DNA sequence: GCGAACTGAGACAACGTTGTCTATGCTATT
DNA sequence: AATAGCATAGACAACGTTGTCTCAGTTCGC
């Protein structure tokens, strides 16, 4: 008895007040307190309402979302798992999705950084499952490893069985709705732009070959280019500015006469431009450079990068729509293709053509494709 | 009755199996099933153990951790609220803390992006409170507004009362343990470095004046500089590369003869260097530039930025230590001063001095101060 | 051979919230 | 004036899990 009492008072100090405390303080039943505080349509006497509100404030009541969740219902929280927080590619995804979630879906997005580790991605997913968030947006594509594919598939399956909606912003090797740009179309967009600007000898610096998206873009681009008289050399490197610089150096050493460098990410392009300018090479006068992603780096770069906007805000919004609109018993849905667009800036020039009069200086003049 | 039954079967389809289902299938009590599946030290007959495990697999049992959480205990999850996901200053904090949390504290950090909005910061804090995370690390300093200070203080108070430990990586206007570098010491470090390198005419581009940390650094630096014969001009601008470029332009127009530009962030420094180099100005030959934060931008910059490392990984680690070690009944604790260091790279030169033979090319040669 | 100690399984309450059911007091209608 | 109907508050079960309590069956020691 004594034990129980002391425990009770002890808890009063640390744990926060519950509905029971509020009800007791206000002198009403728990149900009434709940009805007032939940603000449901249920009619409650104005006087009691005030008493309950006052009591809630007095005892410092904070609703326990976990308990609420136990009974079911949406909580207005989605989890977002991104590949690498410092990679601007994922950074812009995190920024787009968190902003969209809050402004357009009155939802809170919590971001998990899987740190390029597929195993950690799964661990985070399990934690999110534990917390019973409404839904999860996967944005960790690019670091898939076959050793963890089954574990990931199983985890996503568990999530679905538990009623957590999962969507992905990138194609993965698992069954999940994908809201992503069409990577093959992007490859073709890039190829067309190269050809239209008269480049016939190009270097291609792509991200790691293990990345499915990279593969899709590359295959589409090269097969499209092969229809024209275009020579190209391809290298797969890490998607970082540092690797981009090294890659550009090697590319230059082996193929000294290419006039355009097509990069698999803005990060690679940034590093490449840094290196090339350091070597005194005029960009885009001597070599035109193109990135991918329209990240922060694209405008930080000098000259500003011509790149591809992948509209992650739209993709994120579509994924959020999917998550909030579908119930646990959602029919499996293939996802949605998000349109992309070419953002033309100063790093890419028409080969041997006359300088365009009044070249676009605007930063977001984009040609929407598909 | 009919209703209830149909509801039950309906739920069977979507919701996942519970312990009750497992127990029923295995023909044991719920307690026994729980004991087997929880793997607690409690002795259970081997035969029953196998039966329960088989049943769990058969019905596809996934533990509902929300229910588990309802009973209390630490969950191994901390929330991190950062100011702006796209600002490299906060990006490096998010990266440092999430990595530290996982590797050194076996804890998961979930990141919330307050999007420069103090009101949103509070909303996120409330969501984290409702989710009952173990602790929260505030890293949204820099966007404080007096209109929301009381609301923030009240929210933090509620958090504490609910047993959620709160720590901050930046000084705020509220009562909370702070794990941060000593901003006055940083100001002095910068001032000393300027003087030691013989610069006597400098420009200073700082972030917004509303930021307390900025103010502290500025006051310490200028009061220290005033002990020497140093002329300086100060401007407060946004902490972005774009503002840095504009700021540098204006600074150059008004004080054409300064030899060093001290910036309040790497972002400002990056933008300033971009602009100055675009104007054909040699960095650091004509103007030396210094940043703050040692973010990704510092090494992306050409030339690489001399900057101040603020050791957010150590600060984050200390904050995580604080959160995990203290219980809800934690004594209020002042926090901890995290040491900073100067990272010398190529963007800052000795004025009128001979070119140092074999200037440091290494990226992380730092002089630890304090 | 009988009681004590022990082993292992089931019953049950509790976590905090919410929806449903019931009970009560009041108004309105015939 | 009496009852039907309505408005509103309280009681209670349920969500799924876990710790504690109880109890039955067994073994061991004296």
XYZ file of C-alpha atoms in Angstrom, chain B residues 59-327:
269
model
C -0.698 -15.968 -38.176
C 1.981 -13.474 -39.218
C 2.339 -11.839 -35.873
C 3.993 -8.410 -35.721
C 4.297 -6.899 -32.265
C 2.444 -3.655 -31.852
C 5.036 -1.409 -30.330
C 2.585 1.358 -29.728
C 0.868 -0.807 -27.199
C 4.228 -1.702 -25.770
C 5.106 1.964 -25.504
C 1.956 2.735 -23.632
C 3.425 0.965 -20.672
C 6.373 3.299 -20.507
C 10.143 3.084 -20.757
C 12.750 4.633 -23.024
C 12.341 4.085 -26.697
C 15.741 4.978 -28.048
C 14.461 7.835 -30.146
C 15.370 11.491 -29.939
C 13.990 14.356 -31.970
C 16.182 16.957 -33.618
C 14.646 20.219 -34.749
C 16.794 22.120 -37.220
C 16.339 25.597 -38.593
C 16.588 25.089 -42.319
C 17.276 21.879 -44.124
C 18.903 23.526 -47.113
C 21.243 25.698 -45.075
C 24.521 23.832 -44.888
C 25.000 25.095 -41.354
C 22.013 23.096 -40.181
C 22.685 20.333 -42.636
C 25.985 19.551 -40.994
C 24.285 19.556 -37.620
C 21.669 17.102 -38.811
C 24.312 14.881 -40.318
C 26.542 15.003 -37.234
C 23.782 14.347 -34.753
C 22.035 11.571 -36.656
C 25.341 9.806 -37.182
C 26.449 10.216 -33.594
C 23.099 9.103 -32.274
C 23.246 5.898 -34.192
C 26.905 4.986 -33.771
C 27.727 6.172 -30.286
C 24.390 6.075 -28.509
C 22.436 3.312 -30.294
C 19.675 5.836 -30.597
C 17.613 6.890 -33.560
C 17.370 10.567 -34.341
C 14.427 11.866 -36.274
C 14.911 15.227 -37.890
C 12.280 17.939 -38.079
C 12.704 20.830 -40.455
C 11.278 23.994 -38.915
C 11.748 25.858 -42.199
C 12.960 29.060 -40.573
C 9.597 29.441 -38.910
C 9.582 29.756 -35.100
C 5.914 28.869 -35.043
C 6.559 25.671 -36.922
C 9.335 24.853 -34.486
C 6.816 24.910 -31.694
C 4.384 22.799 -33.666
C 7.044 20.192 -34.255
C 7.989 20.212 -30.587
C 4.399 19.504 -29.691
C 4.233 16.622 -32.125
C 7.402 15.188 -30.654
C 5.946 15.623 -27.221
C 2.847 13.765 -28.259
C 4.952 10.970 -29.664
C 6.792 10.728 -26.362
C 10.327 10.641 -27.713
C 13.038 10.221 -25.085
C 14.504 13.628 -25.674
C 14.694 16.562 -28.025
C 17.675 18.463 -29.336
C 16.946 22.018 -30.350
C 18.990 23.264 -33.269
C 16.790 26.037 -34.517
C 18.652 28.955 -33.054
C 18.997 31.858 -35.416
C 15.367 32.323 -36.269
C 14.139 33.367 -32.865
C 11.490 36.007 -32.783
C 10.420 37.757 -29.667
C 6.801 37.143 -30.546
C 7.273 33.436 -30.041
C 9.766 33.341 -27.217
C 7.179 32.843 -24.508
C 5.392 30.166 -26.460
C 8.675 28.344 -26.932
C 9.552 28.602 -23.265
C 6.150 27.282 -22.331
C 6.428 24.385 -24.741
C 9.839 23.421 -23.404
C 8.425 23.612 -19.937
C 5.626 21.274 -20.906
C 8.130 18.923 -22.436
C 10.117 18.821 -19.243
C 7.043 18.237 -17.181
C 6.109 15.369 -19.480
C 9.504 13.811 -18.870
C 11.047 14.681 -22.211
C 14.594 15.908 -21.833
C 15.404 18.964 -23.908
C 18.842 20.208 -24.845
C 19.949 22.881 -27.268
C 22.924 23.160 -29.578
C 22.653 26.912 -29.534
C 21.961 29.469 -26.858
C 18.302 30.390 -26.860
C 16.388 32.930 -24.883
C 14.979 30.219 -22.691
C 16.081 28.076 -19.815
C 17.582 24.988 -21.371
C 20.951 23.203 -21.206
C 23.121 24.467 -24.033
C 25.850 22.471 -25.731
C 27.522 24.987 -27.937
C 30.790 26.552 -28.846
C 31.669 29.741 -27.001
C 30.698 32.393 -29.498
C 32.695 35.107 -27.815
C 35.774 32.917 -27.943
C 35.127 32.354 -31.623
C 34.990 36.091 -32.169
C 38.341 36.443 -30.446
C 39.829 33.558 -32.401
C 38.832 35.239 -35.610
C 40.111 38.618 -34.490
C 43.457 37.151 -33.490
C 43.823 35.384 -36.778
C 43.139 38.594 -38.663
C 45.672 40.542 -36.678
C 48.301 37.847 -36.772
C 48.106 37.813 -40.526
C 48.661 41.538 -40.746
C 45.315 42.667 -42.041
C 44.385 46.176 -40.959
C 41.470 46.984 -43.224
C 38.714 44.456 -43.171
C 35.132 43.982 -44.191
C 32.755 41.997 -42.057
C 29.675 40.309 -43.502
C 27.565 38.860 -40.756
C 24.261 37.054 -40.644
C 21.058 38.707 -39.421
C 21.527 40.897 -36.365
C 18.571 39.295 -34.619
C 20.694 36.200 -34.096
C 22.147 36.249 -30.594
C 25.119 34.119 -31.530
C 25.996 36.495 -34.314
C 25.826 39.373 -31.895
C 28.065 37.671 -29.377
C 30.702 36.839 -31.940
C 30.575 40.289 -33.427
C 30.922 42.111 -30.141
C 33.813 39.957 -29.001
C 35.571 40.300 -32.311
C 35.177 44.036 -32.720
C 36.082 44.806 -29.132
C 39.159 42.654 -29.534
C 40.032 44.288 -32.833
C 39.706 47.715 -31.317
C 42.844 46.963 -29.338
C 44.752 47.000 -32.599
C 44.904 49.498 -35.403
C 42.265 47.823 -37.520
C 39.646 49.541 -39.614
C 36.512 47.593 -40.237
C 33.120 47.929 -41.839
C 30.241 45.710 -40.839
C 27.104 44.663 -42.662
C 24.358 42.318 -41.551
C 22.852 40.238 -44.321
C 21.041 36.963 -44.761
C 23.161 33.919 -44.261
C 23.010 32.726 -47.847
C 25.440 32.637 -50.771
C 23.188 34.980 -52.726
C 23.230 37.582 -49.970
C 26.955 37.005 -49.580
C 27.520 37.903 -53.205
C 25.461 41.076 -52.945
C 27.098 41.956 -49.659
C 30.560 41.533 -51.088
C 29.647 43.738 -54.012
C 28.395 46.504 -51.784
C 31.324 46.167 -49.427
C 33.717 46.469 -52.318
C 31.924 49.515 -53.677
C 32.058 51.365 -50.387
C 35.457 50.276 -49.064
C 37.555 49.451 -52.094
C 40.731 48.848 -50.116
C 39.951 46.162 -47.543
C 42.237 43.174 -47.640
C 40.204 40.656 -45.677
C 36.550 39.724 -45.659
C 35.326 38.052 -42.489
C 32.070 36.233 -42.984
C 29.491 35.079 -40.469
C 28.986 31.773 -42.231
C 30.494 29.578 -44.894
C 27.448 30.277 -47.016
C 28.103 34.005 -47.018
C 31.782 33.428 -47.682
C 30.993 31.127 -50.581
C 28.775 33.689 -52.224
C 31.253 36.454 -51.590
C 34.108 34.526 -53.164
C 31.943 33.617 -56.132
C 31.199 37.269 -56.751
C 34.707 38.531 -56.158
C 36.293 35.962 -58.432
C 33.716 36.809 -61.036
C 34.979 40.368 -60.837
C 38.471 39.084 -61.501
C 39.662 39.615 -57.958
C 42.307 37.226 -56.738
C 41.435 35.256 -53.633
C 43.400 35.328 -51.389
C 45.991 37.412 -53.276
C 43.991 40.594 -53.193
C 41.346 39.739 -50.612
C 41.447 37.041 -47.965
C 38.156 35.449 -46.995
C 37.159 33.586 -43.889
C 33.979 31.648 -43.173
C 32.386 29.997 -40.197
C 31.111 26.502 -39.618
C 33.358 24.281 -41.719
C 30.387 23.068 -43.667
C 30.334 21.261 -46.970
C 30.568 24.599 -48.725
C 33.996 25.264 -47.234
C 35.611 22.548 -49.305
C 33.354 23.040 -52.311
C 34.579 26.593 -52.519
C 37.485 27.570 -54.733
C 39.835 28.366 -53.141
C 38.918 26.204 -50.163
C 37.683 28.238 -47.236
C 39.582 29.046 -44.112
C 36.874 28.684 -41.525
C 36.005 27.772 -37.963
C 35.083 24.226 -37.039
C 32.355 24.262 -34.414
C 32.427 20.538 -33.671
C 28.751 19.917 -33.876
C 29.392 16.211 -33.662
C 30.869 16.685 -30.228
C 28.099 19.059 -29.221
C 25.485 16.631 -30.459
C 27.168 13.785 -28.665
C 27.251 15.708 -25.417
C 23.594 16.584 -25.801
C 22.741 12.956 -26.511
C 24.729 11.917 -23.459
C 22.765 14.359 -21.412
C 19.478 13.093 -22.766
C 20.213 9.421 -22.338
C 21.855 9.684 -18.944
C 19.398 11.940 -17.211
C 16.019 10.713 -16.171
